[in-house]
PDB file of C-alpha atoms in Angstrom:
ATOM      1  CA  TYR A   1     105.540  86.825  91.277  1.00  0.00           C
ATOM      2  CA  SER A   2     101.945  85.957  92.517  1.00  0.00           C
ATOM      3  CA  THR A   3      99.495  85.782  90.988  1.00  0.00           C
ATOM      4  CA  GLU A   4      98.230  88.476  88.402  1.00  0.00           C
ATOM      5  CA  ALA A   5     101.554  89.293  86.672  1.00  0.00           C
ATOM      6  CA  LYS A   6     104.064  92.267  87.379  1.00  0.00           C
ATOM      7  CA  LYS A   7     102.984  92.248  91.319  1.00  0.00           C
ATOM      8  CA  SER A   8     105.756  89.886  92.726  1.00  0.00           C
ATOM      9  CA  VAL A   9     104.505  87.506  95.405  1.00  0.00           C
ATOM     10  CA  GLU A  10     105.737  89.779  98.604  1.00  0.00           C
ATOM     11  CA  ARG A  11     103.831  92.241  97.328  1.00  0.00           C
ATOM     12  CA  ALA A  12     100.527  90.349  96.622  1.00  0.00           C
ATOM     13  CA  VAL A  13     101.316  89.062 100.401  1.00  0.00           C
ATOM     14  CA  ALA A  14     101.790  92.707 101.778  1.00  0.00           C
ATOM     15  CA  GLU A  15      98.367  94.371 100.183  1.00  0.00           C
ATOM     16  CA  MET A  16      97.098  90.736 101.946  1.00  0.00           C
ATOM     17  CA  VAL A  17      98.200  91.219 104.902  1.00  0.00           C
ATOM     18  CA  CYS A  18      96.943  95.044 104.466  1.00  0.00           C
ATOM     19  CA  ALA A  19      93.737  94.220 103.723  1.00  0.00           C
ATOM     20  CA  THR A  20      93.131  92.424 106.641  1.00  0.00           C
ATOM     21  CA  GLY A  21      94.541  94.397 109.168  1.00  0.00           C
ATOM     22  CA  GLN A  22      97.169  91.773 110.775  1.00  0.00           C
ATOM     23  CA  THR A  23     100.502  92.306 111.808  1.00  0.00           C
ATOM     24  CA  ILE A  24     102.995  89.226 111.183  1.00  0.00           C
ATOM     25  CA  ALA A  25     106.045  88.582 113.444  1.00  0.00           C
ATOM     26  CA  LEU A  26     109.194  86.744 112.587  1.00  0.00           C
ATOM     27  CA  VAL A  27     111.579  84.892 113.153  1.00  0.00           C
ATOM     28  CA  GLU A  28     114.535  83.446 110.162  1.00  0.00           C
ATOM     29  CA  THR A  29     117.835  81.862 110.493  1.00  0.00           C
ATOM     30  CA  SER A  30     119.306  81.384 107.036  1.00  0.00           C
ATOM     31  CA  THR A  31     117.472  83.933 104.915  1.00  0.00           C
ATOM     32  CA  GLY A  32     119.079  86.609 107.489  1.00  0.00           C
ATOM     33  CA  GLY A  33     116.145  89.117 107.942  1.00  0.00           C
ATOM     34  CA  LYS A  34     116.092  88.860 104.103  1.00  0.00           C
ATOM     35  CA  VAL A  35     112.013  87.657 104.139  1.00  0.00           C
ATOM     36  CA  ALA A  36     110.778  90.312 106.468  1.00  0.00           C
ATOM     37  CA  GLU A  37     112.781  92.667 104.053  1.00  0.00           C
ATOM     38  CA  ARG A  38     111.511  91.830 101.439  1.00  0.00           C
ATOM     39  CA  LEU A  39     108.039  92.331 103.088  1.00  0.00           C
ATOM     40  CA  VAL A  40     108.938  95.563 104.542  1.00  0.00           C
ATOM     41  CA  ALA A  41     109.489  97.459 101.365  1.00  0.00           C
ATOM     42  CA  SER A  42     106.499  96.046  99.718  1.00  0.00           C
ATOM     43  CA  SER A  43     103.928  97.514 102.715  1.00  0.00           C
ATOM     44  CA  GLU A  44     105.084 101.193 102.033  1.00  0.00           C
ATOM     45  CA  ALA A  45     101.097 101.748 100.381  1.00  0.00           C
ATOM     46  CA  CYS A  46      99.702 100.073 103.722  1.00  0.00           C
ATOM     47  CA  ASP A  47     100.193 102.275 107.109  1.00  0.00           C
ATOM     48  CA  LEU A  48      98.834  98.719 108.507  1.00  0.00           C
ATOM     49  CA  VAL A  49     101.443  96.289 108.453  1.00  0.00           C
ATOM     50  CA  GLU A  50     103.666  95.968 111.169  1.00  0.00           C
ATOM     51  CA  MET A  51     106.505  93.801 111.747  1.00  0.00           C
ATOM     52  CA  SER A  52     108.368  92.303 114.511  1.00  0.00           C
ATOM     53  CA  ALA A  53     111.147  90.348 113.086  1.00  0.00           C
ATOM     54  CA  ILE A  54     114.720  88.476 114.326  1.00  0.00           C
ATOM     55  CA  VAL A  55     117.248  87.082 112.593  1.00  0.00           C
ATOM     56  CA  ALA A  56     118.428  84.369 114.773  1.00  0.00           C
ATOM     57  CA  PRO A  57     122.022  82.879 114.939  1.00  0.00           C
ATOM     58  CA  GLU A  58     121.675  78.859 113.656  1.00  0.00           C
ATOM     59  CA  LEU A  59     120.574  75.916 114.994  1.00  0.00           C
ATOM     60  CA  ALA A  60     121.974  73.126 116.476  1.00  0.00           C
ATOM     61  CA  ILE A  61     118.297  71.250 115.040  1.00  0.00           C
ATOM     62  CA  ILE A  62     116.810  71.571 112.131  1.00  0.00           C
ATOM     63  CA  ASP A  63     112.918  70.812 112.769  1.00  0.00           C
ATOM     64  CA  GLU A  64     109.496  70.488 112.094  1.00  0.00           C
ATOM     65  CA  GLU A  65     109.056  70.411 115.856  1.00  0.00           C
ATOM     66  CA  SER A  66     111.354  73.988 116.714  1.00  0.00           C
ATOM     67  CA  THR A  67     109.812  75.556 113.645  1.00  0.00           C
ATOM     68  CA  LEU A  68     106.319  75.170 114.669  1.00  0.00           C
ATOM     69  CA  SER A  69     107.384  76.665 118.282  1.00  0.00           C
ATOM     70  CA  ALA A  70     109.287  78.993 117.690  1.00  0.00           C
ATOM     71  CA  ALA A  71     107.141  80.686 114.491  1.00  0.00           C
ATOM     72  CA  GLN A  72     103.874  80.092 117.858  1.00  0.00           C
ATOM     73  CA  GLN A  73     106.845  81.968 120.155  1.00  0.00           C
ATOM     74  CA  ILE A  74     107.705  85.690 118.158  1.00  0.00           C
ATOM     75  CA  ARG A  75     103.633  85.778 117.704  1.00  0.00           C
ATOM     76  CA  LEU A  76     103.514  85.591 121.135  1.00  0.00           C
ATOM     77  CA  LYS A  77     106.052  88.222 121.694  1.00  0.00           C
ATOM     78  CA  GLY A  78     105.483  90.351 118.955  1.00  0.00           C
ATOM     79  CA  ASP A  79     102.113  90.356 119.730  1.00  0.00           C
ATOM     80  CA  ALA A  80     101.140  89.712 116.125  1.00  0.00           C
ATOM     81  CA  ASP A  81      98.094  87.449 114.720  1.00  0.00           C
ATOM     82  CA  MET A  82     100.922  85.265 112.959  1.00  0.00           C
ATOM     83  CA  GLY A  83     104.303  84.440 112.791  1.00  0.00           C
ATOM     84  CA  LEU A  84     106.558  83.176 110.146  1.00  0.00           C
ATOM     85  CA  ALA A  85     109.786  81.110 111.785  1.00  0.00           C
ATOM     86  CA  ILE A  86     111.941  79.653 108.902  1.00  0.00           C
ATOM     87  CA  TYR A  87     114.571  77.468 110.207  1.00  0.00           C
ATOM     88  CA  GLY A  88     117.164  76.161 107.928  1.00  0.00           C
ATOM     89  CA  THR A  89     120.801  75.144 107.088  1.00  0.00           C
ATOM     90  CA  ALA A  90     123.327  76.874 106.146  1.00  0.00           C
ATOM     91  CA  GLY A  91     127.149  75.859 105.320  1.00  0.00           C
ATOM     92  CA  ASP A  92     128.653  77.206 102.600  1.00  0.00           C
ATOM     93  CA  ASP A  93     128.023  73.990 100.732  1.00  0.00           C
ATOM     94  CA  GLU A  94     124.375  74.115 100.701  1.00  0.00           C
ATOM     95  CA  GLY A  95     122.111  75.164  97.797  1.00  0.00           C
ATOM     96  CA  VAL A  96     119.974  74.806  95.012  1.00  0.00           C
ATOM     97  CA  TRP A  97     122.838  73.848  93.221  1.00  0.00           C
ATOM     98  CA  GLY A  98     125.515  73.104  96.169  1.00  0.00           C
ATOM     99  CA  SER A  99     126.993  70.215  96.893  1.00  0.00           C
ATOM    100  CA  GLN A 100     125.142  69.470 100.247  1.00  0.00           C
ATOM    101  CA  GLN A 101     121.032  70.377 100.086  1.00  0.00           C
ATOM    102  CA  GLY A 102     120.815  70.931 103.739  1.00  0.00           C
ATOM    103  CA  GLU A 103     117.605  71.037 105.542  1.00  0.00           C
ATOM    104  CA  THR A 104     114.495  74.394 105.587  1.00  0.00           C
ATOM    105  CA  TRP A 105     111.577  74.204 107.937  1.00  0.00           C
ATOM    106  CA  ILE A 106     108.701  76.942 107.185  1.00  0.00           C
ATOM    107  CA  ALA A 107     106.141  77.248 109.946  1.00  0.00           C
ATOM    108  CA  LEU A 108     102.923  79.683 110.328  1.00  0.00           C
ATOM    109  CA  ASP A 109     101.306  80.299 113.131  1.00  0.00           C
ATOM    110  CA  ALA A 110      98.513  81.734 114.490  1.00  0.00           C
ATOM    111  CA  GLU A 111      95.357  81.431 117.116  1.00  0.00           C
ATOM    112  CA  ALA A 112      93.450  80.327 113.618  1.00  0.00           C
ATOM    113  CA  GLY A 113      95.680  77.086 113.562  1.00  0.00           C
ATOM    114  CA  GLN A 114      99.326  76.074 111.735  1.00  0.00           C
ATOM    115  CA  ARG A 115     100.638  75.861 108.465  1.00  0.00           C
ATOM    116  CA  THR A 116     104.701  74.204 108.388  1.00  0.00           C
ATOM    117  CA  GLN A 117     105.786  72.646 105.065  1.00  0.00           C
ATOM    118  CA  ARG A 118     110.411  71.834 104.592  1.00  0.00           C
ATOM    119  CA  ILE A 119     112.191  72.403 101.897  1.00  0.00           C
ATOM    120  CA  GLY A 120     114.076  69.535 101.048  1.00  0.00           C
ATOM    121  CA  TYR A 121     117.581  72.110 100.917  1.00  0.00           C
ATOM    122  CA  GLY A 122     119.210  75.269 102.943  1.00  0.00           C
ATOM    123  CA  GLY A 123     121.863  77.049 102.479  1.00  0.00           C
ATOM    124  CA  ARG A 124     123.477  80.728 102.390  1.00  0.00           C
ATOM    125  CA  ASP A 125     123.817  81.591  98.968  1.00  0.00           C
ATOM    126  CA  ASP A 126     122.071  84.939  97.418  1.00  0.00           C
ATOM    127  CA  SER A 127     119.774  81.938  95.309  1.00  0.00           C
ATOM    128  CA  THR A 128     118.704  80.089  97.574  1.00  0.00           C
ATOM    129  CA  ILE A 129     117.578  82.812  99.875  1.00  0.00           C
ATOM    130  CA  VAL A 130     115.207  84.278  96.923  1.00  0.00           C
ATOM    131  CA  ARG A 131     113.688  80.634  96.726  1.00  0.00           C
ATOM    132  CA  LEU A 132     113.544  80.093 100.254  1.00  0.00           C
ATOM    133  CA  GLY A 133     111.642  83.359 100.743  1.00  0.00           C
ATOM    134  CA  ASN A 134     109.605  82.474  97.929  1.00  0.00           C
ATOM    135  CA  SER A 135     108.623  79.518  99.978  1.00  0.00           C
ATOM    136  CA  ALA A 136     107.251  81.415 102.845  1.00  0.00           C
ATOM    137  CA  LEU A 137     105.761  84.183 101.117  1.00  0.00           C
ATOM    138  CA  ALA A 138     103.641  82.049  99.390  1.00  0.00           C
ATOM    139  CA  LEU A 139     102.945  79.575 102.244  1.00  0.00           C
ATOM    140  CA  MET A 140     101.987  82.974 103.329  1.00  0.00           C
ATOM    141  CA  TRP A 141      99.639  83.743 100.845  1.00  0.00           C
ATOM    142  CA  ARG A 142      98.031  80.824  99.959  1.00  0.00           C
ATOM    143  CA  THR A 143      96.882  80.519 103.510  1.00  0.00           C
ATOM    144  CA  ILE A 144      95.714  84.200 103.685  1.00  0.00           C
ATOM    145  CA  ARG A 145      93.697  83.735 100.148  1.00  0.00           C
ATOM    146  CA  ASP A 146      92.189  80.270 101.614  1.00  0.00           C
ATOM    147  CA  GLY A 147      92.437  80.270 104.842  1.00  0.00           C
ATOM    148  CA  TRP A 148      93.083  77.920 108.295  1.00  0.00           C
ATOM    149  CA  GLU A 149      91.366  75.100 106.997  1.00  0.00           C
TER     150      GLU A 149
END
């Protein structure tokens, strides 16, 4: 949830994007397009939210540099104001409660700047996907709210 009671973080992000007239392009690996689905489902009140989303295959290397590069590439390819990349490991035994932790990188790119966040777990179970999505949405929310400085 966001800082407002009964308002999801995806709704808060969609409203902020709408209010600023920005567009978002996303690329996701282990989250399988779920972040894009959440944003689209929460943006029905706003015709200004346009989105490009790609579900990418699992990668051999998950690191900050490749995730930043992907965020920039998807922003440029989607002709969007912001690019969001979520690159994570997705082993069957990984996750919040898995026997292996894995790793996920989240990167946000815009002409104004770049932000990254490392999450100390990967995985593809529902709970992990929701938590990773919440982290990505929170990064977007904080950046739109506070700016890039």
